[in-house]
mmCIF file of C-alpha atoms in Angstrom:
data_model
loop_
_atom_site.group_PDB
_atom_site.id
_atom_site.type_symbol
_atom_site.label_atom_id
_atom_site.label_comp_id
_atom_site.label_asym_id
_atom_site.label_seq_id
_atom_site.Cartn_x
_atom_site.Cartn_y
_atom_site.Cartn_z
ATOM 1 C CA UNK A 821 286.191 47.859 120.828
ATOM 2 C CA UNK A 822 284.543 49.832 118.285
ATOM 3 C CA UNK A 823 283.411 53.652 119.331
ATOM 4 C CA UNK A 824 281.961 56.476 117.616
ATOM 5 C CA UNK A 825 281.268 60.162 118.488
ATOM 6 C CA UNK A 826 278.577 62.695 117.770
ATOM 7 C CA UNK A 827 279.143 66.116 118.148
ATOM 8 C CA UNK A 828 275.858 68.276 119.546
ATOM 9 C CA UNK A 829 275.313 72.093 120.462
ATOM 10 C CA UNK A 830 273.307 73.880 122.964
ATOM 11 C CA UNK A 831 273.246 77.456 124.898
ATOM 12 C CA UNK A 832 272.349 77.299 128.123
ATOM 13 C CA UNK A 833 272.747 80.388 130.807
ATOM 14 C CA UNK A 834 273.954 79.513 134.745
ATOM 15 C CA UNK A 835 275.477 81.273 137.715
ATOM 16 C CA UNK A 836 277.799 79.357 140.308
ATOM 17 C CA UNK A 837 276.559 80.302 143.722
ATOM 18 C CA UNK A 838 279.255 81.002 146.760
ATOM 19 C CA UNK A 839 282.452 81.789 143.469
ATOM 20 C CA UNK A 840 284.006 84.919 144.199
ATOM 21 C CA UNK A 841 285.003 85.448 140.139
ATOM 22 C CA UNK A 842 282.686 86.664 137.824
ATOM 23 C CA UNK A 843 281.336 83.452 137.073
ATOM 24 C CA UNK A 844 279.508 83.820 139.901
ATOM 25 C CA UNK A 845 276.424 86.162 138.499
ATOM 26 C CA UNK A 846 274.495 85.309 135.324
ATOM 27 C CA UNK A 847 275.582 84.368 131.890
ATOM 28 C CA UNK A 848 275.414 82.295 129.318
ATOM 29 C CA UNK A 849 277.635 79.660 127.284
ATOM 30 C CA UNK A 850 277.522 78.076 123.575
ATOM 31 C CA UNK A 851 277.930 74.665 124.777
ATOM 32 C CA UNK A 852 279.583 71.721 122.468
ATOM 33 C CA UNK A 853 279.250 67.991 123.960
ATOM 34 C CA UNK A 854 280.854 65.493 122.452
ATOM 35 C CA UNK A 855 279.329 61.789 123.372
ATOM 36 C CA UNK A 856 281.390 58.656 122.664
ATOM 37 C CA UNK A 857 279.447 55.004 122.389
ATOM 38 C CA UNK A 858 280.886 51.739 121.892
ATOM 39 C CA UNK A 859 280.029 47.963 122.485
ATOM 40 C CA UNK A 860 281.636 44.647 122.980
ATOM 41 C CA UNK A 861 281.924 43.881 119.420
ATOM 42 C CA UNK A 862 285.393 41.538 118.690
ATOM 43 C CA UNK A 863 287.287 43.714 116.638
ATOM 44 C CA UNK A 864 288.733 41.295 113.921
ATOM 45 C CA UNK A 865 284.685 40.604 112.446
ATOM 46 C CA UNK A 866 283.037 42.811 110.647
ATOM 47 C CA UNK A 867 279.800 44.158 111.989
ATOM 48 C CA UNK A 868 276.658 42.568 110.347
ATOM 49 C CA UNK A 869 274.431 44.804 108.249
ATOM 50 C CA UNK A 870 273.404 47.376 108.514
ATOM 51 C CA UNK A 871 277.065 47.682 109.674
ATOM 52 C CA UNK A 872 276.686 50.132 112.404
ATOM 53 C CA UNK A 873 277.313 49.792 116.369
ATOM 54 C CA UNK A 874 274.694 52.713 116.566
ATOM 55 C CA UNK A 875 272.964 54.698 113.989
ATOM 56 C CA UNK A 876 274.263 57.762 114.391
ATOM 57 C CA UNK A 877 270.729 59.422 113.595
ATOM 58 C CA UNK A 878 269.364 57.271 116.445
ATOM 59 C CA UNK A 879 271.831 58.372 118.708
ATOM 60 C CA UNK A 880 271.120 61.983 117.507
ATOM 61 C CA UNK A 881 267.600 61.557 118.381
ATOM 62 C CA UNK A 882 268.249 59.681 122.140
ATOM 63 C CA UNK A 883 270.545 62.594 122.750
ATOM 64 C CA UNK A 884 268.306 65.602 121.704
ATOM 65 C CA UNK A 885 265.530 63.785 123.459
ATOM 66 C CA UNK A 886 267.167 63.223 126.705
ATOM 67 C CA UNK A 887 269.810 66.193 127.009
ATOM 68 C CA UNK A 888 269.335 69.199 123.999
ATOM 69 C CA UNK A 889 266.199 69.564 124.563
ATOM 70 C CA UNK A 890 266.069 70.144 128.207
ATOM 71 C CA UNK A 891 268.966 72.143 128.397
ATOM 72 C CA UNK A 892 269.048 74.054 125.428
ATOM 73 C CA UNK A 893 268.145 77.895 126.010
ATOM 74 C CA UNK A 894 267.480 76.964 129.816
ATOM 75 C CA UNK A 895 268.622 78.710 132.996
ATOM 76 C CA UNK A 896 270.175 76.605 135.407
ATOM 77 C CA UNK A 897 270.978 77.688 138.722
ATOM 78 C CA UNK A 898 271.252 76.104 142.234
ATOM 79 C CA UNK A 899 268.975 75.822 144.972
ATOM 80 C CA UNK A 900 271.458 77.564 147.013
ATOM 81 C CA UNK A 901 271.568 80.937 144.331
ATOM 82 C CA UNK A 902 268.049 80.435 144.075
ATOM 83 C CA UNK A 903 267.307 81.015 147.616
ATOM 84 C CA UNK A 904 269.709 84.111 147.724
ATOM 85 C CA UNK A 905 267.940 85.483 144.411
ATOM 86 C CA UNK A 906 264.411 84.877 144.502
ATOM 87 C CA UNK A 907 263.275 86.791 141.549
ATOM 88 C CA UNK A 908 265.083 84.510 139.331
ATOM 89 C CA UNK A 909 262.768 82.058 140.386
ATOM 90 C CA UNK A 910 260.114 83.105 138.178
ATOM 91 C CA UNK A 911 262.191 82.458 134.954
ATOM 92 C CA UNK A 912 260.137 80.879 132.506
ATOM 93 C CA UNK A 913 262.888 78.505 131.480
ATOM 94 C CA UNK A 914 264.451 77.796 134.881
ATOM 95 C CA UNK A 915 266.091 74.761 136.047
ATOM 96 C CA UNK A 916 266.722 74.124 139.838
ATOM 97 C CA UNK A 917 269.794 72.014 140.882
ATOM 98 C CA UNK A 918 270.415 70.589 143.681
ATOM 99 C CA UNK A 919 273.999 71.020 143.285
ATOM 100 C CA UNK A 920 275.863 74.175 141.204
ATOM 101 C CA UNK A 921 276.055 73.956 137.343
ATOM 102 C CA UNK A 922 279.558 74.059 136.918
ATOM 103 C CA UNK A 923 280.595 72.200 133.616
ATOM 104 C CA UNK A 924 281.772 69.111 135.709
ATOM 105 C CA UNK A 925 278.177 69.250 137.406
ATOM 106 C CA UNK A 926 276.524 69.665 133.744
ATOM 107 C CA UNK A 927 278.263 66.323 132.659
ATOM 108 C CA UNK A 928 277.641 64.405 135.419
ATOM 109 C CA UNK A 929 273.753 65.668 134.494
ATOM 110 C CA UNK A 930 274.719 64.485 131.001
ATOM 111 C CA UNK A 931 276.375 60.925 131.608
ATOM 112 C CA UNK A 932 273.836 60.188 134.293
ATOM 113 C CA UNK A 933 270.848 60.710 131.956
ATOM 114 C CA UNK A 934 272.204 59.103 128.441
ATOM 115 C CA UNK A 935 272.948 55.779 130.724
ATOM 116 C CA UNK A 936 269.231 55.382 131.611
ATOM 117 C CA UNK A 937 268.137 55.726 127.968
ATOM 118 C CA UNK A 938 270.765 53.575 126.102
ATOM 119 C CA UNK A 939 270.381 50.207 125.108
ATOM 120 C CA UNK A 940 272.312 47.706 127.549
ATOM 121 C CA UNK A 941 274.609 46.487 124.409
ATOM 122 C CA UNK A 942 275.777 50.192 124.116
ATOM 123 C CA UNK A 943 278.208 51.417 126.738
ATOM 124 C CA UNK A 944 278.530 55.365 126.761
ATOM 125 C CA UNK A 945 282.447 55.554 126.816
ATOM 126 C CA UNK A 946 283.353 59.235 127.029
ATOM 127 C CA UNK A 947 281.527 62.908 127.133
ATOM 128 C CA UNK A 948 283.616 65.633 126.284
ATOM 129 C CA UNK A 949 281.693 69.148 127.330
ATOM 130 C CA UNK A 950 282.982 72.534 125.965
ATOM 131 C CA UNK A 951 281.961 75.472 128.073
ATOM 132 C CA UNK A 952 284.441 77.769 125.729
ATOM 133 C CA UNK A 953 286.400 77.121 122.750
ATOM 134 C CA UNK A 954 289.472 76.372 124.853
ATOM 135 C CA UNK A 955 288.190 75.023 128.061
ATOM 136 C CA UNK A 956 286.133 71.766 128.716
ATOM 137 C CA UNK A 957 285.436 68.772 131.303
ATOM 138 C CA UNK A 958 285.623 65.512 130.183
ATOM 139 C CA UNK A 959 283.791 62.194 131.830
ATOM 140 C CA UNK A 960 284.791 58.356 130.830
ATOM 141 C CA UNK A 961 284.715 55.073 132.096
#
């Protein structure tokens, strides 16, 4: 099996409702997903022209589309926090989860989104999702 990566980027601000660290009020992260494709392809024959398993600009755009775009410079917070902090509620660029947006949460989001918008013959492999520069949560199949 052939697989290739793209790296993306995104801030996005969230609160874990019910933590008892600090993670538990407001505040923001400078996300960096990595999303890992494949397909079926025999690995002994070359792949015929263009030569790609994906173009990595169309998987650029599928991923912006589906995930950058809605997250990017959003608010995400529970329905739980939300009901505790009603104020926030009025946020122009709110999300409401059903569940908390803890980076596991986020990726689960992630994986369960890009699987509804890829073509059949692609199989999304791996998502790698850095919340900081040394910590991360990591889906694959």
């Amino acid at each position: 099996m052939i697989q290739v990566t793209k790296i993306f980027h995104f801030e996005m601000a969230h609160a874990i409702y019910g933590y008892s660290g600090a993670c538990k009020n407001i505040h923001g992260h400078s996300y960096k997903l990595y999303v890992t494709i494949g397909n079926e392809s025999s690995d002994d024959k070359y792949i015929p022209a263009p030569g790609f398993i994906y173009d990595f600009k169309l998987l650029k755009k599928t991923v912006n589309e589906c995930i950058i775009q809605t997250l990017d410079h959003s608010l995400v917070l529970s329905r739980e926090f939300i009901a505790q902090n009603y104020s926030f509620y009025k946020s122009e660029n709110l999300q409401e989860w059903e569940v908390e947006p803890s980076a596991e949460n986020i990726l689960l989001y992630i994986k369960n989104n890009l699987k509804i918008v890829l073509p059949s013959e692609i199989k999304l492999l791996k998502l790698k999702l850095y919340e900081t520069a040394d910590s991360y949560a990591e889906w694959f199949c």
